[in-house]
PDB file of C-alpha atoms in Angstrom:
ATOM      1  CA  UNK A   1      21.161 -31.965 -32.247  1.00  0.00           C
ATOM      2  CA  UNK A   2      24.427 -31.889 -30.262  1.00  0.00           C
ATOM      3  CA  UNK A   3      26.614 -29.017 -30.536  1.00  0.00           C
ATOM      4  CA  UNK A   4      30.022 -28.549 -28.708  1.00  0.00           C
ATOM      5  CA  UNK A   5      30.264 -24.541 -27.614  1.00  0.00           C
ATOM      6  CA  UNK A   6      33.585 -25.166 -28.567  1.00  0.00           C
ATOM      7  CA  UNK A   7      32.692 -25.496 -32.398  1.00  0.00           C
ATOM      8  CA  UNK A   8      30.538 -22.655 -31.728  1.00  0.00           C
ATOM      9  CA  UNK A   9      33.449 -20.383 -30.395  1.00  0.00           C
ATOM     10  CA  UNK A  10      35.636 -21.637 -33.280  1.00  0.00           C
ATOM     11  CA  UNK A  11      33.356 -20.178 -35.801  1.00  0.00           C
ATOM     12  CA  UNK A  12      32.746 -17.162 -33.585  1.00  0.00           C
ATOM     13  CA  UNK A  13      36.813 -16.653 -33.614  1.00  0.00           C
ATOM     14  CA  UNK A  14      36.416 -17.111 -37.818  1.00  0.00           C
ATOM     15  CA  UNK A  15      34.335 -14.934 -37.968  1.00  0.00           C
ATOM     16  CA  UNK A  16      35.812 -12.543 -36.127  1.00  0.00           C
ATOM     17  CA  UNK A  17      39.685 -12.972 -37.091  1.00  0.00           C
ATOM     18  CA  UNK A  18      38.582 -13.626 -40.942  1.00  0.00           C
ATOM     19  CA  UNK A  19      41.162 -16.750 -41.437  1.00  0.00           C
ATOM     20  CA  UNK A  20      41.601 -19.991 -39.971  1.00  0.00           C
ATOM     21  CA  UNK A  21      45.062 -19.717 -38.833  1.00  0.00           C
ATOM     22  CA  UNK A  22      44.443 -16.182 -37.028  1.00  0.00           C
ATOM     23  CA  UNK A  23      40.893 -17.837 -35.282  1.00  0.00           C
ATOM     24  CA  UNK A  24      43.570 -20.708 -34.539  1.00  0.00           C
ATOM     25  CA  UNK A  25      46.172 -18.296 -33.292  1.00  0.00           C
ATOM     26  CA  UNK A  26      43.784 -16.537 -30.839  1.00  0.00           C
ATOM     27  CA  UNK A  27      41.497 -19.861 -29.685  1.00  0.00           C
ATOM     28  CA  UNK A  28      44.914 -21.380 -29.253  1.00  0.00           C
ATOM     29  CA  UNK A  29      44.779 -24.682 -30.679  1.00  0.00           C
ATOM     30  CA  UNK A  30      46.216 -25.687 -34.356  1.00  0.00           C
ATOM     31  CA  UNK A  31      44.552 -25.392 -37.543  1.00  0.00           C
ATOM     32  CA  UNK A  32      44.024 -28.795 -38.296  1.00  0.00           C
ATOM     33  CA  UNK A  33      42.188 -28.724 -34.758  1.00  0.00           C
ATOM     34  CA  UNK A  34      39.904 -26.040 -35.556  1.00  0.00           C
ATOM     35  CA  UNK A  35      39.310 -27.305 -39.236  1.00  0.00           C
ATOM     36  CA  UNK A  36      37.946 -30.667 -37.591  1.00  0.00           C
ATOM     37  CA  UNK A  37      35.859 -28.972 -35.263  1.00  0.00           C
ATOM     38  CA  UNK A  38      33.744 -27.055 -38.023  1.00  0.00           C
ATOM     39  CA  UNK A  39      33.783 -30.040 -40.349  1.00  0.00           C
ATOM     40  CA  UNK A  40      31.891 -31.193 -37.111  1.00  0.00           C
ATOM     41  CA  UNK A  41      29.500 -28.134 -37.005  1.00  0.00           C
ATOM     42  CA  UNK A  42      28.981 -28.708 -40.581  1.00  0.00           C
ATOM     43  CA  UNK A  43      27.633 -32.255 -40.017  1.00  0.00           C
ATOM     44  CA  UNK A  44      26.085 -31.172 -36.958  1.00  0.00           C
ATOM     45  CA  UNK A  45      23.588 -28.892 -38.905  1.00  0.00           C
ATOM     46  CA  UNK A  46      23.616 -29.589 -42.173  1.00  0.00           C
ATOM     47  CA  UNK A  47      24.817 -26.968 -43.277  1.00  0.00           C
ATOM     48  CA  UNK A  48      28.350 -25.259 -45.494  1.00  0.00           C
ATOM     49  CA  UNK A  49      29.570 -22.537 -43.085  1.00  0.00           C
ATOM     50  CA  UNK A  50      32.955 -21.698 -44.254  1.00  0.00           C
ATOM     51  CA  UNK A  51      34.288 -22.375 -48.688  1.00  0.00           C
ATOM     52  CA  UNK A  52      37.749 -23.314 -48.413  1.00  0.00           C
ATOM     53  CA  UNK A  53      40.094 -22.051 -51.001  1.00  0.00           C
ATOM     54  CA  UNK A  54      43.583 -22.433 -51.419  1.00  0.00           C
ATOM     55  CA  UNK A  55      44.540 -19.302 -50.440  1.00  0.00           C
ATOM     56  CA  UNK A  56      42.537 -19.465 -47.080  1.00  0.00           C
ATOM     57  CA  UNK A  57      38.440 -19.836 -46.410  1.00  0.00           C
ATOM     58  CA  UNK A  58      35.781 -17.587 -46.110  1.00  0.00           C
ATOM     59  CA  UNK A  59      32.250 -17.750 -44.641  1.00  0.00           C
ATOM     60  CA  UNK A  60      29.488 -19.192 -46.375  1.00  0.00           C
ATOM     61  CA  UNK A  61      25.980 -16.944 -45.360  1.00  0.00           C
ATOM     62  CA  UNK A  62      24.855 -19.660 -43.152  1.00  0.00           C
ATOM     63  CA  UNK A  63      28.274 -19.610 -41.341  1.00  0.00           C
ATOM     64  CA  UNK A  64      28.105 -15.829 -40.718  1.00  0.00           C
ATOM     65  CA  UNK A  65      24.513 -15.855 -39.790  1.00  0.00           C
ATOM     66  CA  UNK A  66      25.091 -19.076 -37.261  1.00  0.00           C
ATOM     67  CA  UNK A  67      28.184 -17.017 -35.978  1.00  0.00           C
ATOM     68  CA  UNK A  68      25.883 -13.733 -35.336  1.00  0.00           C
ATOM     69  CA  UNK A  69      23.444 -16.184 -33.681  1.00  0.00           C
ATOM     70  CA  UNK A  70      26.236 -17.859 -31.625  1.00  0.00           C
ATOM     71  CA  UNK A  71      28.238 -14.932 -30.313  1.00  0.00           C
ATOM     72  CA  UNK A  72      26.092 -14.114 -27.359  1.00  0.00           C
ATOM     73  CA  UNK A  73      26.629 -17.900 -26.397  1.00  0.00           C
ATOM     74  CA  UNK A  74      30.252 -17.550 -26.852  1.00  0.00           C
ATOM     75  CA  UNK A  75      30.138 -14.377 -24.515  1.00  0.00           C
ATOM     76  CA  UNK A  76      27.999 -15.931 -22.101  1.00  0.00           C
ATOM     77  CA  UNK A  77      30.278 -19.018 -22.325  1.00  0.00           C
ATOM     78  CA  UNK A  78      32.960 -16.525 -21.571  1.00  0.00           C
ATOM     79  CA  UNK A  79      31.525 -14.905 -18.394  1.00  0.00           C
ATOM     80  CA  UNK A  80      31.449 -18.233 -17.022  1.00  0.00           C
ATOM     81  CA  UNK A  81      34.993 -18.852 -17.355  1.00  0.00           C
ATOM     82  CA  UNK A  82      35.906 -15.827 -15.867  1.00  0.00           C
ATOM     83  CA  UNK A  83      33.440 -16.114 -12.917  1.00  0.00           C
ATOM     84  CA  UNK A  84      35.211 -19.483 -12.638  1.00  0.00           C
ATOM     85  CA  UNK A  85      38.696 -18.288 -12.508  1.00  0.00           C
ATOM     86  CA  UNK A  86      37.737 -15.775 -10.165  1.00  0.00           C
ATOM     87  CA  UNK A  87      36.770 -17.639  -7.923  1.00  0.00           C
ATOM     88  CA  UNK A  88      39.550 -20.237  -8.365  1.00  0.00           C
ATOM     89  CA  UNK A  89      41.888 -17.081  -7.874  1.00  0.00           C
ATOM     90  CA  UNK A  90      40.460 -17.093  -3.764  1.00  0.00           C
ATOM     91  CA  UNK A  91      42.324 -20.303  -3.532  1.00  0.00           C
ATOM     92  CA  UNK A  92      45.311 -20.300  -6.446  1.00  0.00           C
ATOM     93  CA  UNK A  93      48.490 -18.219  -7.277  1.00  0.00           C
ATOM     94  CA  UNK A  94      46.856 -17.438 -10.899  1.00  0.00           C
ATOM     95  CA  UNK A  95      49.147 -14.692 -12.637  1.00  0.00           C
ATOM     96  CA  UNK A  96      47.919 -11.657 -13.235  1.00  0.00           C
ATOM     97  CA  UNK A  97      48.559 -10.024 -17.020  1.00  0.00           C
ATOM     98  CA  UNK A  98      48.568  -6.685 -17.525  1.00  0.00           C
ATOM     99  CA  UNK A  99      48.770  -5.303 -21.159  1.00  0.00           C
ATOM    100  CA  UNK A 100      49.951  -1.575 -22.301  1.00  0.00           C
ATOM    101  CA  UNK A 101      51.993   0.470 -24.129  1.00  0.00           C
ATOM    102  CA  UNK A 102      55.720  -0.434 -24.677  1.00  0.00           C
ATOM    103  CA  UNK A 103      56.249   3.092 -22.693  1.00  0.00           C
ATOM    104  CA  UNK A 104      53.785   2.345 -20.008  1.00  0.00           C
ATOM    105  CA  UNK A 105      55.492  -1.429 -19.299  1.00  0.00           C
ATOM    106  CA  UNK A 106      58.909  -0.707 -19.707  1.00  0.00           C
ATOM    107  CA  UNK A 107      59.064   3.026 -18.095  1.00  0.00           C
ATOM    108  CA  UNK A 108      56.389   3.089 -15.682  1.00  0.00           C
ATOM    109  CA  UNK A 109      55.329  -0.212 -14.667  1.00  0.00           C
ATOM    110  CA  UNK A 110      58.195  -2.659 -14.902  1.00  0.00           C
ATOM    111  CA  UNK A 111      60.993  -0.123 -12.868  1.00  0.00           C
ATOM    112  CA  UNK A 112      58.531  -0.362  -9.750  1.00  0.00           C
ATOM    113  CA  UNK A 113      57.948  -4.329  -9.919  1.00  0.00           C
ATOM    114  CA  UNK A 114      59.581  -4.607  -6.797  1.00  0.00           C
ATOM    115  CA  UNK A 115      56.960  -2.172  -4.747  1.00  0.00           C
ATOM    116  CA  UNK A 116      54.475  -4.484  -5.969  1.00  0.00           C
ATOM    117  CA  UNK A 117      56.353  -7.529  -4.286  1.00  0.00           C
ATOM    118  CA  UNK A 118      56.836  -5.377  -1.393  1.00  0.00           C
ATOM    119  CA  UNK A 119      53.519  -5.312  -0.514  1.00  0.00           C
ATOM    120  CA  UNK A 120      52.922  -8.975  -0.202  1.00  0.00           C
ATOM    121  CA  UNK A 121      52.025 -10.587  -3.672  1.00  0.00           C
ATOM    122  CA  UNK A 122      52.790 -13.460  -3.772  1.00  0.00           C
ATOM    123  CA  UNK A 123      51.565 -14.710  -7.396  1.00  0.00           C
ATOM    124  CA  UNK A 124      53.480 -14.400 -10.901  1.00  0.00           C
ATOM    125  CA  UNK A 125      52.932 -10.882 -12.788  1.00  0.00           C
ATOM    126  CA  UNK A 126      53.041 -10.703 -16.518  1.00  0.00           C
ATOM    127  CA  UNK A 127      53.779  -7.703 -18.213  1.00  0.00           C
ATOM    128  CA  UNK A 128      52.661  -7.527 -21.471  1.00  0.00           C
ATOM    129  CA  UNK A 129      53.882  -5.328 -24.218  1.00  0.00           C
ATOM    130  CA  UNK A 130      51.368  -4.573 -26.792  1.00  0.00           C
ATOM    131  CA  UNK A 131      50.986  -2.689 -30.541  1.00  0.00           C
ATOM    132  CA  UNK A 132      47.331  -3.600 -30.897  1.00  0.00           C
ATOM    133  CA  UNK A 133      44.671  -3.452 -28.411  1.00  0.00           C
ATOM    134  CA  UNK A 134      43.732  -6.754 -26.577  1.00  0.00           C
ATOM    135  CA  UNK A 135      40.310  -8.408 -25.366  1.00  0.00           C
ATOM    136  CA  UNK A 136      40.059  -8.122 -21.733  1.00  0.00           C
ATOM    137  CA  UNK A 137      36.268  -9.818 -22.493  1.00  0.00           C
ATOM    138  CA  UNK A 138      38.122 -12.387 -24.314  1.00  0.00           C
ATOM    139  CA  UNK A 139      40.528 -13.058 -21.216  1.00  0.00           C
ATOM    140  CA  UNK A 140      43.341 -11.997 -23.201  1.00  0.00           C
ATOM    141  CA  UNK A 141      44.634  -9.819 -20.028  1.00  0.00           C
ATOM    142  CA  UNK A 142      43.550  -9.102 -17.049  1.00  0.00           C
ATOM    143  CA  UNK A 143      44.366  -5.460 -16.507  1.00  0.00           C
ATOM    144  CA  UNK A 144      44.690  -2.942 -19.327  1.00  0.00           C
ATOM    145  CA  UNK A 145      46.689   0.106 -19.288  1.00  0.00           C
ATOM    146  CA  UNK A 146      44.831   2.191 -22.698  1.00  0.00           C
ATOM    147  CA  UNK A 147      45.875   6.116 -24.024  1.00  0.00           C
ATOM    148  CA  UNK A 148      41.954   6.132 -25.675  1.00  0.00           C
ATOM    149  CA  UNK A 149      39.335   5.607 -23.409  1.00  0.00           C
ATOM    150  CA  UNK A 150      37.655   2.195 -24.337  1.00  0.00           C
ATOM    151  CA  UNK A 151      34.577   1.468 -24.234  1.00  0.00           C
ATOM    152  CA  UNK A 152      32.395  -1.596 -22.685  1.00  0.00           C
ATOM    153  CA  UNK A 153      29.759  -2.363 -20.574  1.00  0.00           C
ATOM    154  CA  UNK A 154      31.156  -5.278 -19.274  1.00  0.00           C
ATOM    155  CA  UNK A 155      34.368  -2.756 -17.613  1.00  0.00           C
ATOM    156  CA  UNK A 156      35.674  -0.975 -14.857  1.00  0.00           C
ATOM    157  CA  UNK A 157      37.606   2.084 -16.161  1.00  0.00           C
ATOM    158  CA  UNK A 158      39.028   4.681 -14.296  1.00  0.00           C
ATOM    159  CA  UNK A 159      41.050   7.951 -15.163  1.00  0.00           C
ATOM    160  CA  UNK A 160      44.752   7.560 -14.237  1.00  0.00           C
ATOM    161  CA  UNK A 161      47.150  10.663 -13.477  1.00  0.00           C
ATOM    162  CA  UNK A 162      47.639  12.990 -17.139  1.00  0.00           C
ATOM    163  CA  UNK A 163      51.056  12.258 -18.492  1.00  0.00           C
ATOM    164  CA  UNK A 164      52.362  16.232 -19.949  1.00  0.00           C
ATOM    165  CA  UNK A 165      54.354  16.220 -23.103  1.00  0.00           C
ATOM    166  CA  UNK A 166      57.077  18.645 -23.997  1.00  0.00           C
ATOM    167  CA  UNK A 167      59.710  18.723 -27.295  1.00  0.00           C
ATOM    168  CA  UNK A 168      63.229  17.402 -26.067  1.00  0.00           C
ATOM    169  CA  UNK A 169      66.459  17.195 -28.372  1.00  0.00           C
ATOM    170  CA  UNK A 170      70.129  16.080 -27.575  1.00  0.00           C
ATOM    171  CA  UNK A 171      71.499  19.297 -25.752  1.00  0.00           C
ATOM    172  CA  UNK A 172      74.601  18.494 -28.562  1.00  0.00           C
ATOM    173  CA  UNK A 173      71.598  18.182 -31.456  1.00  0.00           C
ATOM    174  CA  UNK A 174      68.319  20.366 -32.288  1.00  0.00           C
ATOM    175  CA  UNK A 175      68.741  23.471 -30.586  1.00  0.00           C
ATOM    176  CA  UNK A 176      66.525  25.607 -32.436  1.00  0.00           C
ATOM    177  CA  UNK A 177      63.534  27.479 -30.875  1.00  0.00           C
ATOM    178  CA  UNK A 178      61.341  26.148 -33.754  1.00  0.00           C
ATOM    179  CA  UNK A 179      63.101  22.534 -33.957  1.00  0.00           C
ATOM    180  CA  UNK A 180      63.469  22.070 -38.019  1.00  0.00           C
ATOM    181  CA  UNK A 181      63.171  17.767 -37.539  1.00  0.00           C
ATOM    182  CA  UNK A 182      60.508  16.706 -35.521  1.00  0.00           C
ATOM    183  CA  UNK A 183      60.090  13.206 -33.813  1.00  0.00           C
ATOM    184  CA  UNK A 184      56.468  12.516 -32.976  1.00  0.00           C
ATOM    185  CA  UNK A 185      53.743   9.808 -32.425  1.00  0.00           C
ATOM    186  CA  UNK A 186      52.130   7.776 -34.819  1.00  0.00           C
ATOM    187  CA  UNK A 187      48.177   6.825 -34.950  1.00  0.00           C
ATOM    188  CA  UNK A 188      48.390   3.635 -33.653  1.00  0.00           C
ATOM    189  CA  UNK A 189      46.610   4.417 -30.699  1.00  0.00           C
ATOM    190  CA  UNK A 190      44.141   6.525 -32.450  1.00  0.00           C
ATOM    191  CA  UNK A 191      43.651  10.404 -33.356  1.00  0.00           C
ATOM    192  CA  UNK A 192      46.807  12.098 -31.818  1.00  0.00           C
ATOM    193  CA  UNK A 193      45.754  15.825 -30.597  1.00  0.00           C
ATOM    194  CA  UNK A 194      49.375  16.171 -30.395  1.00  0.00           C
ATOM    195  CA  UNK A 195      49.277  16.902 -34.226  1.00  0.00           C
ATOM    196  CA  UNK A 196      46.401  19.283 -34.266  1.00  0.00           C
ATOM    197  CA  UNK A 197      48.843  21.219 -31.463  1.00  0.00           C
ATOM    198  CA  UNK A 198      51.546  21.293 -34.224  1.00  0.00           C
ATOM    199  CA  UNK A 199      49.398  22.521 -36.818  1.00  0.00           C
ATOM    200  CA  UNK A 200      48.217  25.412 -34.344  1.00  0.00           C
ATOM    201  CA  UNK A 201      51.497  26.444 -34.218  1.00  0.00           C
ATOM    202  CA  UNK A 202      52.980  25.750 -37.817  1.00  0.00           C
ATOM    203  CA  UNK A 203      55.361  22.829 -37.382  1.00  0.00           C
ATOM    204  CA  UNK A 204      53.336  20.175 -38.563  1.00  0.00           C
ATOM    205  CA  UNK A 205      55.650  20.062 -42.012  1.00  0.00           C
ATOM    206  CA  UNK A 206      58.748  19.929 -39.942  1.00  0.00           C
ATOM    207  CA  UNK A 207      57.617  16.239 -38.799  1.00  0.00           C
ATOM    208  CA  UNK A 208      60.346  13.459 -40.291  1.00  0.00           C
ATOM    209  CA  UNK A 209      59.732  10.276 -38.128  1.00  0.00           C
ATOM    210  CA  UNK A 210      56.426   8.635 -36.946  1.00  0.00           C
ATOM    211  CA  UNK A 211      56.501   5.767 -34.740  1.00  0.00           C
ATOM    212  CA  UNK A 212      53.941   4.012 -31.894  1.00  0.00           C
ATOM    213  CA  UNK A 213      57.199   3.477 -29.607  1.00  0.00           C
ATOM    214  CA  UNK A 214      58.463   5.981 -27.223  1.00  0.00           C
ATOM    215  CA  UNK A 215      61.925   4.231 -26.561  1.00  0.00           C
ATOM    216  CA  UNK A 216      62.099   4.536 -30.272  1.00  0.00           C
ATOM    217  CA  UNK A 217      61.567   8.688 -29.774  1.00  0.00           C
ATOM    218  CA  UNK A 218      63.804   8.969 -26.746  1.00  0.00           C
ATOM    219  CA  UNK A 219      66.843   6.992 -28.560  1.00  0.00           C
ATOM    220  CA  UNK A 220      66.298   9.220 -31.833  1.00  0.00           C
ATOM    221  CA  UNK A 221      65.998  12.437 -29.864  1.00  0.00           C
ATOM    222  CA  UNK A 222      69.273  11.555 -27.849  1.00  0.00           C
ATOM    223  CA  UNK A 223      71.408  10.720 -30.924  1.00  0.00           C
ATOM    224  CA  UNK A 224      70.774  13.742 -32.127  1.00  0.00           C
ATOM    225  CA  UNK A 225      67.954  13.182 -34.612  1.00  0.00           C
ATOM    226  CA  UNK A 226      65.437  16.113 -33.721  1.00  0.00           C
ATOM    227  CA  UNK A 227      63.433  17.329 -31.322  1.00  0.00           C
ATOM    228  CA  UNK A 228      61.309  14.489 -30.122  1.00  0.00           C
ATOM    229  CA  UNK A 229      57.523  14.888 -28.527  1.00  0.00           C
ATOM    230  CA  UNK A 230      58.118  12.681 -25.165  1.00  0.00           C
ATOM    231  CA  UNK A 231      56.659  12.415 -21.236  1.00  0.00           C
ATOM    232  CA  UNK A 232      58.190  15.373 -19.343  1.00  0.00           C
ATOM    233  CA  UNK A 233      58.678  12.363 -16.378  1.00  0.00           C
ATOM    234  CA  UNK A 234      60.879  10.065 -18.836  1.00  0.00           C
ATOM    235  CA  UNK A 235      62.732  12.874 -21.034  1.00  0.00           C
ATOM    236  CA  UNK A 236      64.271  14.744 -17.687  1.00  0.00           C
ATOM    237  CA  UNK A 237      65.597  11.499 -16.325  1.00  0.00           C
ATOM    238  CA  UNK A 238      68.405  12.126 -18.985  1.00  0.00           C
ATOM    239  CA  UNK A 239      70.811  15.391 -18.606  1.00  0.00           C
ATOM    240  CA  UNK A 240      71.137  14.979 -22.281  1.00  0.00           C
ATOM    241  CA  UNK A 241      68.189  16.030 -23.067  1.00  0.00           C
ATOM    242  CA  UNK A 242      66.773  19.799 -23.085  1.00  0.00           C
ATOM    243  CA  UNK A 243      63.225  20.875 -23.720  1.00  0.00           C
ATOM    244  CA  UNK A 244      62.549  23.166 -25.999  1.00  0.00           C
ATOM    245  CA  UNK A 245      60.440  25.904 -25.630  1.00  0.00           C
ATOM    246  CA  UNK A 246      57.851  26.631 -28.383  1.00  0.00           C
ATOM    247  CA  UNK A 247      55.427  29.367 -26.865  1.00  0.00           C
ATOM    248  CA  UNK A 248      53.160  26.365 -25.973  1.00  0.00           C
ATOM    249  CA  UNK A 249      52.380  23.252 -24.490  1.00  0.00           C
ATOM    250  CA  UNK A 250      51.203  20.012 -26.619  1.00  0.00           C
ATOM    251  CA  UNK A 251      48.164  18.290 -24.813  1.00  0.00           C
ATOM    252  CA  UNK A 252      48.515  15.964 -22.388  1.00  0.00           C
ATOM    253  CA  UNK A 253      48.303  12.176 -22.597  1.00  0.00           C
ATOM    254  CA  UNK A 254      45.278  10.459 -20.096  1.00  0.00           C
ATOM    255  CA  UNK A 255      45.491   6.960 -19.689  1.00  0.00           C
ATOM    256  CA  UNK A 256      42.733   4.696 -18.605  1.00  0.00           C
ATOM    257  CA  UNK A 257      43.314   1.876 -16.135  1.00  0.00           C
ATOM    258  CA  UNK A 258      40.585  -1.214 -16.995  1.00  0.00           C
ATOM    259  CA  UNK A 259      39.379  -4.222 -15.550  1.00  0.00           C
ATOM    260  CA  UNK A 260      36.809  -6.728 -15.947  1.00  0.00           C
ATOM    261  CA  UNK A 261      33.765  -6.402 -14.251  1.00  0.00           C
ATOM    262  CA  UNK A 262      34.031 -10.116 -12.930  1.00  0.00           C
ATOM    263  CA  UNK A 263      37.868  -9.618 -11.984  1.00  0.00           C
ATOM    264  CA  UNK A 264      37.637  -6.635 -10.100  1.00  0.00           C
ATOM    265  CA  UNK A 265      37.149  -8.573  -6.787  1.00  0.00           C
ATOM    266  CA  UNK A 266      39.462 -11.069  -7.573  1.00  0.00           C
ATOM    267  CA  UNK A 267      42.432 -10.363  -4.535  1.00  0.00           C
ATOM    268  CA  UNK A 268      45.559 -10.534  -6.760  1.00  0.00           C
ATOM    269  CA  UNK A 269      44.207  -8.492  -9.612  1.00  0.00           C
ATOM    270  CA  UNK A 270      43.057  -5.730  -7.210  1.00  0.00           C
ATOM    271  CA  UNK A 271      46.397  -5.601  -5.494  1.00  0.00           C
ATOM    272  CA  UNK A 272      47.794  -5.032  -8.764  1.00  0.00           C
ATOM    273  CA  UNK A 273      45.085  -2.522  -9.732  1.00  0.00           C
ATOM    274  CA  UNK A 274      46.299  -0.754  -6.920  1.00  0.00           C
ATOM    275  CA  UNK A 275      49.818  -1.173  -7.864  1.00  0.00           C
ATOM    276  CA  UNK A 276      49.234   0.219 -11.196  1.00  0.00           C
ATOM    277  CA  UNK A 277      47.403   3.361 -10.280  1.00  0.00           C
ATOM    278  CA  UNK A 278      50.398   3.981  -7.857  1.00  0.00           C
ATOM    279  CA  UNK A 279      52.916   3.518 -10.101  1.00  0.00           C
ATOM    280  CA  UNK A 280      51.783   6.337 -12.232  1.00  0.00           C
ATOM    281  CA  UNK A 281      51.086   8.815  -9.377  1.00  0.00           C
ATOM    282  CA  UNK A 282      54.467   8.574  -8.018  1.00  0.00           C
ATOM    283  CA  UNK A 283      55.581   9.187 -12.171  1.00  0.00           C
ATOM    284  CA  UNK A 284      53.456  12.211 -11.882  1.00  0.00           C
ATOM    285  CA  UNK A 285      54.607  13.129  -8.462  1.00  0.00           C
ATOM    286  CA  UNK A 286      58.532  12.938  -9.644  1.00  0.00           C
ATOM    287  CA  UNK A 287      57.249  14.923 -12.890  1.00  0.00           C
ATOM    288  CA  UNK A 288      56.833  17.906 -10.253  1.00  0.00           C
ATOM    289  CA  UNK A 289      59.831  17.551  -7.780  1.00  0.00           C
TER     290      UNK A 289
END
């Protein structure tokens, strides 16, 4: 019986991404492509793995017990590339991608670029701006900038500098001691302590906007919209801006810096591991001054 790991990582992707077109979307390759390659499988073993409808297919049982069966393959499959590139790294200019927050990319990483080139790289860095959480397993980025500690035994995470939070309205705006319109974080990155903090001290109900984007808060808060919940280090780069002072302080954000285990050695990506980790102690650092 001969079986092409690729079919076997297209059914994986299926499985995971429940459609064709999103397992064609992330294996990169067109949906008439990956359609072929399981009508291939199919033959291959005898067997229906996916029922086509018109509105999209779904896995038979065989197709989502063969994809169980298949995933470690597809990881190991995985591994290998990586080791590859890895090595291939030693000798090429490979870019390195590093995926985070819009904040993190466009306030913290992104204004420093130019450190990063003045310490000698010499490959292509791509910044990637993310809602969702990518695969570093699944070589979707290299580097990963996270606010929830992930989890995965296959990476290298390590506790970057606490970002502090503070309420900050339009000095022509919200000037209340106990803002009445507050601009805070949504739950796209997970549980927000944040809100428990409001509760504690009995503004929860004055919360009117939501939103995963911190440009978003700053640009609200500065035209006047309420009191927005923002990094001390971003908000006080604006004079227009005033914190408020609420009796307390709202937890502080901890971001995680990953890598994978077999990229950690690779040159470029740990020059720009190092990169990243100083780019948020100097934010820290001009949080105090």
């Amino acid at each position: 019986m001969a079986l092409d790991p690729r079919e076997l990582d297209d059914l994986v992707a299926i499985a995971k991404t429940g459609s064709l077109s999103a397992a064609a979307k992330k294996r990169g390759v067109a949906v008439s492509t990956i359609s072929r390659r399981i009508e291939t499988l199919e033959t291959n073993l005898h067997l229906r793995l996916i029922d086509r409808f018109t509105r999209g297919a779904q896995l038979t049982r065989a197709g989502s017990e063969i994809a169980a069966a298949a995933e470690p393959l597809s990881a190991q499959i995985d591994r290998v590339r990586r080791v590859a590139e890895a090595l291939q790294g030693e000798l090429a200019e490979l870019p390195v991608r590093v995926t985070a927050t819009e904040f993190v990319i466009s306030d913290v990483l992104a204004p420093r670029l130019d450190r990063l080139w003045a310490a000698g790289a010499h490959f292509p860095v791509h910044l990637q701006s993310e809602a969702a959480v990518v695969s570093l397993a699944g070589r979707e980025a290299d580097i990963a900038v996270r606010m929830i500690r992930p989890e995965g035994a296959s990476l290298v995470i390590q506790k970057l500098p606490a970002l502090h939070l503070g309420l900050f309205a339009c000095r022509n705006g919200e000037r209340l001691p106990a803002p009445e319109r507050l601009l805070v974080y949504d739950d796209s990155y997970g549980r927000l302590p944040e809100l428990d903090w409001l509760d504690s001290i009995g503004l929860r109900k004055n919360v009117v906007m939501r939103t995963a984007s911190t440009r978003s808060l700053l640009t609200a808060a500065r035209s006047g919209a309420g009191a927005a919940l923002l990094p001390k280090a971003i908000a006080r780069r604006y004079p227009d801006l005033i914190q408020i002072d609420v009796g307390s302080s709202p937890p502080s954000r901890t971001p995680w810096l990953t890598v994978h285990r077999d990229l950690q050695r690779q040159p470029s990506v740990r020059q720009v591991h190092k990169w990243v980790r100083n780019c948020f102690a100097s934010l820290v650092s001009a949080e105090q001054n």
